[in-house]
Short mmCIF file of C-alpha atoms in Angstrom, two decimals:
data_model
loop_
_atom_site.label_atom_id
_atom_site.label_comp_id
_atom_site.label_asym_id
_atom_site.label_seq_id
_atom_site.Cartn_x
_atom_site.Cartn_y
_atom_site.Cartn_z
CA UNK A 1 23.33 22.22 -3.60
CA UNK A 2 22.89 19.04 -5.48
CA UNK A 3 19.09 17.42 -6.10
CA UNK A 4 19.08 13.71 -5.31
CA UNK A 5 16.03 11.66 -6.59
CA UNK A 6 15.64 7.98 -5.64
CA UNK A 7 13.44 6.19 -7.74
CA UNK A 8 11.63 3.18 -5.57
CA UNK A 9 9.16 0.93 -7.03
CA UNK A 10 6.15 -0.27 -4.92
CA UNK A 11 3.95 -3.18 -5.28
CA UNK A 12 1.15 -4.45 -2.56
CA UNK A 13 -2.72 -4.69 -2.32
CA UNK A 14 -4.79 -1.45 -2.19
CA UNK A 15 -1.58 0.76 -3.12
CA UNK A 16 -2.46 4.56 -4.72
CA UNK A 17 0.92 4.77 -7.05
CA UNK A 18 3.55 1.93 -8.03
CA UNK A 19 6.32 4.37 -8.39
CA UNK A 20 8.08 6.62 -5.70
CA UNK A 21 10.41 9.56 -6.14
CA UNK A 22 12.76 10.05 -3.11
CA UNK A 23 14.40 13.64 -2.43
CA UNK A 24 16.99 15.14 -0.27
CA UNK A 25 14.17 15.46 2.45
CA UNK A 26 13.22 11.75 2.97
CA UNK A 27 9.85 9.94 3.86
CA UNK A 28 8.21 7.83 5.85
CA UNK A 29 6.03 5.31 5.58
CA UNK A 30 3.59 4.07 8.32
CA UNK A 31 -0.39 4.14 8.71
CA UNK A 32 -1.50 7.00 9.89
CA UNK A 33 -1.86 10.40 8.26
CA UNK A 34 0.93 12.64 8.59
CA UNK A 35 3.04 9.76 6.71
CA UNK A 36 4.42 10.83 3.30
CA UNK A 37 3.27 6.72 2.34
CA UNK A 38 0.65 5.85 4.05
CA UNK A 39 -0.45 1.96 3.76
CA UNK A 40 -3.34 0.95 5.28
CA UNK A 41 -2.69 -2.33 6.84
CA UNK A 42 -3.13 -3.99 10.08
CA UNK A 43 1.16 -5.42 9.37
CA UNK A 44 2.01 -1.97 8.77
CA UNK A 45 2.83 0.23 12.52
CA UNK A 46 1.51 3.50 12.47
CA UNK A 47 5.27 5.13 11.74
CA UNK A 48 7.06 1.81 10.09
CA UNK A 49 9.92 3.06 8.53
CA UNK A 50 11.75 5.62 6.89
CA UNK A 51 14.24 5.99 3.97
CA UNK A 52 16.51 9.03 3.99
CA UNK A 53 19.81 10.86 1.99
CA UNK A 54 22.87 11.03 3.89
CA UNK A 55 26.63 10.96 3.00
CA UNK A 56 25.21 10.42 -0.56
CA UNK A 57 23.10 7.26 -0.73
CA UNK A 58 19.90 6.78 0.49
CA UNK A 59 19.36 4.53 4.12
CA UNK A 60 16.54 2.82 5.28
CA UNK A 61 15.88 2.47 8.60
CA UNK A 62 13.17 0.65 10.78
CA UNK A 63 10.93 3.08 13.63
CA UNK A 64 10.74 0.12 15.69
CA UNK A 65 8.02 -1.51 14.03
CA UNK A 66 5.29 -4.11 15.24
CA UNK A 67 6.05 -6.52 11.97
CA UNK A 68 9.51 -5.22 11.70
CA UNK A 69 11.32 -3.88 8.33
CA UNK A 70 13.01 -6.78 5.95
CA UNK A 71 15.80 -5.36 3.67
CA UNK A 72 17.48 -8.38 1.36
CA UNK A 73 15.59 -10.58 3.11
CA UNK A 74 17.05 -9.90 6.11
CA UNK A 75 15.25 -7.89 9.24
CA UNK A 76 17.08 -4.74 10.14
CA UNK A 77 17.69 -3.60 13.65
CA UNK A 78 15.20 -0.41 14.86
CA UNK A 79 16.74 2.58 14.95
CA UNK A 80 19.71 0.91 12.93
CA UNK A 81 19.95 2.70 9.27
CA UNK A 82 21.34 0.34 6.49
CA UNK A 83 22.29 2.00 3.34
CA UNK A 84 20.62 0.88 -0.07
CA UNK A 85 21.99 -0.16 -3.35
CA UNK A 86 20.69 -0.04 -6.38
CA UNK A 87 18.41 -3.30 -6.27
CA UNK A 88 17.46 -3.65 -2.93
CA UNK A 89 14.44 -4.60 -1.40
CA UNK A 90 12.72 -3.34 1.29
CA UNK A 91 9.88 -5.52 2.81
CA UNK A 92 7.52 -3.68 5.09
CA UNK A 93 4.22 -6.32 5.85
CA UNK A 94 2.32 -7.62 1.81
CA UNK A 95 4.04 -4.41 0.70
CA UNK A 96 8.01 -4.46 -1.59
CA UNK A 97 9.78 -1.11 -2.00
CA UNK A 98 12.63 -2.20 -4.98
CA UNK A 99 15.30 0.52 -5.10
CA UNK A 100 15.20 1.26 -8.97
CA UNK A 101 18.63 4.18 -8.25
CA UNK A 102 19.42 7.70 -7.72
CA UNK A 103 20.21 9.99 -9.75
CA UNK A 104 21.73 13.70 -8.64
CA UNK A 105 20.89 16.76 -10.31
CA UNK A 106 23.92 18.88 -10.21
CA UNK A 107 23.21 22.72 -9.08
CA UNK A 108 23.20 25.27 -11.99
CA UNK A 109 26.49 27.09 -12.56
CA UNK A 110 26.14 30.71 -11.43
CA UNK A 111 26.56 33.10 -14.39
CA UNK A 112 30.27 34.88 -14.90
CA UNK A 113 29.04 38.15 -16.32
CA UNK A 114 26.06 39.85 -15.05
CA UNK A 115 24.33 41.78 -18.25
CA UNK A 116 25.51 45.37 -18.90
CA UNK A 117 22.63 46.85 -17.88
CA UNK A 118 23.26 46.03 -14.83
CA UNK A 119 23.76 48.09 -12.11
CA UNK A 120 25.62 45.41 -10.01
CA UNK A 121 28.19 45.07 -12.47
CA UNK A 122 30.43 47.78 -11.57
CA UNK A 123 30.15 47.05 -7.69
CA UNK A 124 31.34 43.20 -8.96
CA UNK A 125 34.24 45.31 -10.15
CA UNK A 126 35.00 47.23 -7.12
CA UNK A 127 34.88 43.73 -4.78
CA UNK A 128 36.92 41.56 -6.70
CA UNK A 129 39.85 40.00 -4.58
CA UNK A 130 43.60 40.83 -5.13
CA UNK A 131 44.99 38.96 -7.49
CA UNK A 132 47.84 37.59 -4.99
CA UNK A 133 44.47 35.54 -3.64
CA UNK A 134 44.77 31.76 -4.94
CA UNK A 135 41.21 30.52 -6.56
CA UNK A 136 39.59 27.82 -5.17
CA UNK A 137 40.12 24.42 -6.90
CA UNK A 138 37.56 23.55 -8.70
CA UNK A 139 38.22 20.27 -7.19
CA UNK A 140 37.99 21.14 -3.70
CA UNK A 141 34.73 22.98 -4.59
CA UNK A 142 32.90 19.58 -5.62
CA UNK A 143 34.76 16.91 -3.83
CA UNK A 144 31.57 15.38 -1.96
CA UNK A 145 31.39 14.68 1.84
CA UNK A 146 32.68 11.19 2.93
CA UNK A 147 30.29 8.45 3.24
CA UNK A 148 28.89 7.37 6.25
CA UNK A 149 29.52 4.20 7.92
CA UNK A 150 26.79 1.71 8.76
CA UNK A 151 25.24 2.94 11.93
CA UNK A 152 25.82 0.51 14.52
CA UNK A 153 23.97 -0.74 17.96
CA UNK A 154 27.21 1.00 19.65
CA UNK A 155 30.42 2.26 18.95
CA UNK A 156 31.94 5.49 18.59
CA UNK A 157 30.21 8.92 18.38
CA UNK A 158 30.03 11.10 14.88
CA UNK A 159 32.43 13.72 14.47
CA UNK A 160 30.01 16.59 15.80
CA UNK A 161 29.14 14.17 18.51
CA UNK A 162 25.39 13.71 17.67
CA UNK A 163 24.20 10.40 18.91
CA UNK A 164 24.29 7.52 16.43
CA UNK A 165 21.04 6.29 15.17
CA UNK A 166 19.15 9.00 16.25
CA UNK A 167 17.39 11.05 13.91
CA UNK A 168 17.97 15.01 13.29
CA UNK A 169 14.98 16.15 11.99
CA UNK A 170 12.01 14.63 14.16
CA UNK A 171 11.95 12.06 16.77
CA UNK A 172 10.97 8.94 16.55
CA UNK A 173 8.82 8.58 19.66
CA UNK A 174 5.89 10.32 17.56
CA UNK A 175 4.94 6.84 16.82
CA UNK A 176 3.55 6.18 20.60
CA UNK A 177 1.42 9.90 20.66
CA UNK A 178 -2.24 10.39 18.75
CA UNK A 179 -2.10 11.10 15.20
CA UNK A 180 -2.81 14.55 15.64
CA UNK A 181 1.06 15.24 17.44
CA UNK A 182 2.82 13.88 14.10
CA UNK A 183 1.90 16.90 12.65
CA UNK A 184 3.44 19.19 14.87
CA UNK A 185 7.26 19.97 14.28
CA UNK A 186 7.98 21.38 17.59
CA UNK A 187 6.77 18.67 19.52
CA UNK A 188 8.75 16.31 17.10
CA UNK A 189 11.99 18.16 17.84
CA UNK A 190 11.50 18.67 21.32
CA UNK A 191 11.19 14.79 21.85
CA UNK A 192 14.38 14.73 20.38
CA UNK A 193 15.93 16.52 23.54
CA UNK A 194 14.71 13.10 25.82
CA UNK A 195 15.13 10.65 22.84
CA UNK A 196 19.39 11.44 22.28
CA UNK A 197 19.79 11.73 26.55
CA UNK A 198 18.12 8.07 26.46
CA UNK A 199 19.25 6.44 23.59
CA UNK A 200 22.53 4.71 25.18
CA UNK A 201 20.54 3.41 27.83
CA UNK A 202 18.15 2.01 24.72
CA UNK A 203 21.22 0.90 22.80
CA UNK A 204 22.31 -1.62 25.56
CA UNK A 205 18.75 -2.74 26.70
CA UNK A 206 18.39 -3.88 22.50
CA UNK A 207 22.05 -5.37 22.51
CA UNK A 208 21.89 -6.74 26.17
CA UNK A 209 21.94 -10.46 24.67
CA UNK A 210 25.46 -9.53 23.29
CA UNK A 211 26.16 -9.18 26.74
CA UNK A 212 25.43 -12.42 27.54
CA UNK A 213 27.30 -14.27 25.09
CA UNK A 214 30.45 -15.39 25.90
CA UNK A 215 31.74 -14.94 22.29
CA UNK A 216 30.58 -11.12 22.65
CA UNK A 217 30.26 -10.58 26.39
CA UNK A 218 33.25 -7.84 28.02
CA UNK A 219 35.96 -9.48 29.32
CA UNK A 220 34.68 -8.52 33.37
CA UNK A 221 31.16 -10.26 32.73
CA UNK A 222 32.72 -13.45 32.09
CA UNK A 223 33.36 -14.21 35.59
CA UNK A 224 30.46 -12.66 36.44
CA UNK A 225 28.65 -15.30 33.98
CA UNK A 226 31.12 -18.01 35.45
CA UNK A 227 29.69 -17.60 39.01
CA UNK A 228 26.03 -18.57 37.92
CA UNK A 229 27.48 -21.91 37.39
CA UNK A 230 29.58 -21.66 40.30
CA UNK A 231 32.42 -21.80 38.49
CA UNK A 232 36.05 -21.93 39.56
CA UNK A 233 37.97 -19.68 37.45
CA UNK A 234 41.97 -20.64 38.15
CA UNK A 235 44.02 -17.27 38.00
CA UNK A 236 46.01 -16.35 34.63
CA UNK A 237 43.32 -18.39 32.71
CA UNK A 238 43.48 -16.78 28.90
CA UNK A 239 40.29 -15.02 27.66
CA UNK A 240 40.28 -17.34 25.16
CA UNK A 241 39.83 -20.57 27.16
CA UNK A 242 37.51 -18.68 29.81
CA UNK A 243 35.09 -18.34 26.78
CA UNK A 244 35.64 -21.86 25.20
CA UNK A 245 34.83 -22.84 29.09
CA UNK A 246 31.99 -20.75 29.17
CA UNK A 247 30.30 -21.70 25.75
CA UNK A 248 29.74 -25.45 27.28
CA UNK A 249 28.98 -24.17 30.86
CA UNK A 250 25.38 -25.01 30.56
CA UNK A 251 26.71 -28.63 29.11
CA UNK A 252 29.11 -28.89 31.96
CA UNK A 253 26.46 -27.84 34.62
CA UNK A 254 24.53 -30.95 33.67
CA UNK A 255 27.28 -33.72 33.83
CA UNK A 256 29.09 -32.07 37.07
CA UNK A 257 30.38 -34.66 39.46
CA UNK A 258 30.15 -37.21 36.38
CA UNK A 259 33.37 -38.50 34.67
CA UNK A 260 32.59 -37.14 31.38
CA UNK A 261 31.85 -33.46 32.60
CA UNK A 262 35.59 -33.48 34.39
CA UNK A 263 37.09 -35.08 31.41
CA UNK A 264 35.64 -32.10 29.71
CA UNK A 265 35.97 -29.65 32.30
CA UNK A 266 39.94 -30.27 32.83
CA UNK A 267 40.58 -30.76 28.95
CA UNK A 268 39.30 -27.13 28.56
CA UNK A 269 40.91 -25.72 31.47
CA UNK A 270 44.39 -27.20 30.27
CA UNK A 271 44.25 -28.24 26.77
CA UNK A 272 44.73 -32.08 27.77
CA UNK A 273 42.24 -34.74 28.70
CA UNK A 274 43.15 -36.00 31.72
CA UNK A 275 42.92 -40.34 32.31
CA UNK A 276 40.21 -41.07 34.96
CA UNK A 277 40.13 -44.70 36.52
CA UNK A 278 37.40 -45.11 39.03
CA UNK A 279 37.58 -47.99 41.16
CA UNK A 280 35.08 -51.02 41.29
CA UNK A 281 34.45 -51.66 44.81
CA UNK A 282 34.92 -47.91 46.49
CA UNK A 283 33.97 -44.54 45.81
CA UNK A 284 37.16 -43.64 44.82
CA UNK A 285 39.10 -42.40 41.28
CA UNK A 286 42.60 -42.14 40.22
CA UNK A 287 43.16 -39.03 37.77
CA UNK A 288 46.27 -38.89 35.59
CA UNK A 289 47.07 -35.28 34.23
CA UNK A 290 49.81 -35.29 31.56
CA UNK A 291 50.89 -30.74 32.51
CA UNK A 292 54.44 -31.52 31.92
CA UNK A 293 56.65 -29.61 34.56
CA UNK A 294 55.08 -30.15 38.14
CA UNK A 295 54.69 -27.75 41.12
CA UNK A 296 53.04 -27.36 44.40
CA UNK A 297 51.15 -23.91 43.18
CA UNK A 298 49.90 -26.51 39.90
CA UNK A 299 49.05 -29.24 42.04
CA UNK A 300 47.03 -27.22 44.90
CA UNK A 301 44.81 -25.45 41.76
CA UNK A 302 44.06 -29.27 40.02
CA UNK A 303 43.22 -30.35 43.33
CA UNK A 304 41.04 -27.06 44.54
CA UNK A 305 39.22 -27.53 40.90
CA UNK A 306 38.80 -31.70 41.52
CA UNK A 307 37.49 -30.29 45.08
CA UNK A 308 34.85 -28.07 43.17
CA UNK A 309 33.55 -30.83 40.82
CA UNK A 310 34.04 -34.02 42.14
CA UNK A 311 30.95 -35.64 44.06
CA UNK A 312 31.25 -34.95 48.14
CA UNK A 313 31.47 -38.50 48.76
CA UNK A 314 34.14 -39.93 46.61
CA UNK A 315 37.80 -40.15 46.92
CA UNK A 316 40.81 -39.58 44.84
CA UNK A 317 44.18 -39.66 44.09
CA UNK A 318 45.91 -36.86 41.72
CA UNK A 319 49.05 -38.31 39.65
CA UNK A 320 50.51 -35.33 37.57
CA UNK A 321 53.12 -36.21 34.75
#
């Protein structure tokens, strides 16, 4: 089995060593003992992060930190590995981690002749495969295991269908228990059990503002967002325009029942500004909408939106070219 070793440098007040070596087994960093780095600080969580080989290259990934875990000056997502480059930077509190690189030890050849005195030698003789038997190709012996993907807020499962973003060797809930529990490896995996059950329902609790945005949102929450601004939604309306609609709702909401907001409003819904004349000595207004071939079905939905915007009070007349 090949040997990675990461070289990271480190650089930050009070620190013991200014240069880390990384293996196949990982570490983590945080401020209590049972930490492979432990930094005492008060911008450093008791488990802060951890960086560990997979597919590879070395990830970093954030335990859901106080002060949260900076990588390229940007903050990563808890529970959401990144993978590192030679370069990087990882920014946990006053302290820098700079990934220096990797470097893989390749596993020692085993030997093709055992010595003669031996006394496994002449079983080795006795077990060797027919000759008909094809060797393995040397190639498919040491053609590595794909890389992993970026592991996302959500999306689809792993091929062995172990949740994504959790970790397999120890959970990360350790963090919330007294020191003294970090240290133990069964309670570590057996919060794992709890940790994979509940991590969807974690996964859209952290991504719930996606939800909300009506560049990101499903397709079935948009009228479901519409309705908060009591919205009329005509039927057949494209996804596309329901979300243009919906990105100036809280714009909309504002100016409803004023000319501007149904200008707007109607140019949106139809992809033409429609030509509002309000008289001078009535509460009345005269819209002109340019929709090219008329019908009673076209008219009836103008007029049901007009209905649904227009102040309770005022008049109008429709004229539909």
């Amino acid at each position: 089995m090949e040997e990675p070793r990461g070289t990271f440098r480190l650089t930050g007040p009070n620190i013991q060593q200014d240069e880390i070596t990384v293996t196949r087994e990982g570490l983590t960093v945080g401020r209590v003992p049972g930490s492979d780095v432990i930094l005492i600080h008060t911008q450093i969580s008791r488990r802060h992060l951890r960086i560990m080989w997979q597919g590879r290259q070395f990830w970093v990934e954030d335990l859901d930190s106080r002060n949260g875990t900076w990588l390229r000056d940007r903050r990563l997502q808890p529970h959401q590995a990144e993978p590192l480059n030679p370069g990087d930077t990882i920014r946990a509190g006053p302290y820098m981690f700079t990934f220096v690189g990797v470097q893989v030890d390749e596993p020692q050849p085993v030997p093709s002749r055992l010595p003669e005195e031996s006394i496994l030698q002449s079983v080795a003789r006795v077990l060797r495969p027919p000759s008909n038997v094809p060797e393995i190709s040397r190639i498919e012996e040491q053609a590595p295991p794909p890389s992993l993907p970026s592991l996302p807020q959500s999306g689809p499962p792993p091929a062995d269908g172990y949740p994504v973003g959790v970790p397999r060797d120890r959970s990360t809930w350790l963090q919330y228990l007294p020191g003294i529990y970090g240290e133990h490896e069964f309670i570590g995996r057996y919060l794992l059990i709890f940790e994979s059950l509940l991590a969807p329902i974690m996964w859209m609790r952290d991504n719930f503002t996606m939800c909300m945005d009506p560049q990101s949102a499903p397709e079935d929450w948009l009228y479901w967002i519409a309705g908060w601004f009591d919205l009329l939604i005509i039927p057949d309306l494209s996804v596309e325009r329901l979300r243009a609609i919906l990105d100036e709702a809280g714009w909309l909401f504002a100016r409803r029942g004023t000319r501007a907001g149904m200008e707007r409003l109607f140019e949106l819904y139809f992809g033409v500004k429609p030509e509002i004349v309000e008289s001078e000595d009535s509460p009345h207004f005269t819209m002109r909408l340019a929709l090219g071939d008329d019908s009673l079905q076209t008219r009836t939905l103008v007029e049901r939106l007009i209905e649904s915007q227009k102040p309770a009070f005022a008049g109008y007349t429709l004229e539909i070219e």
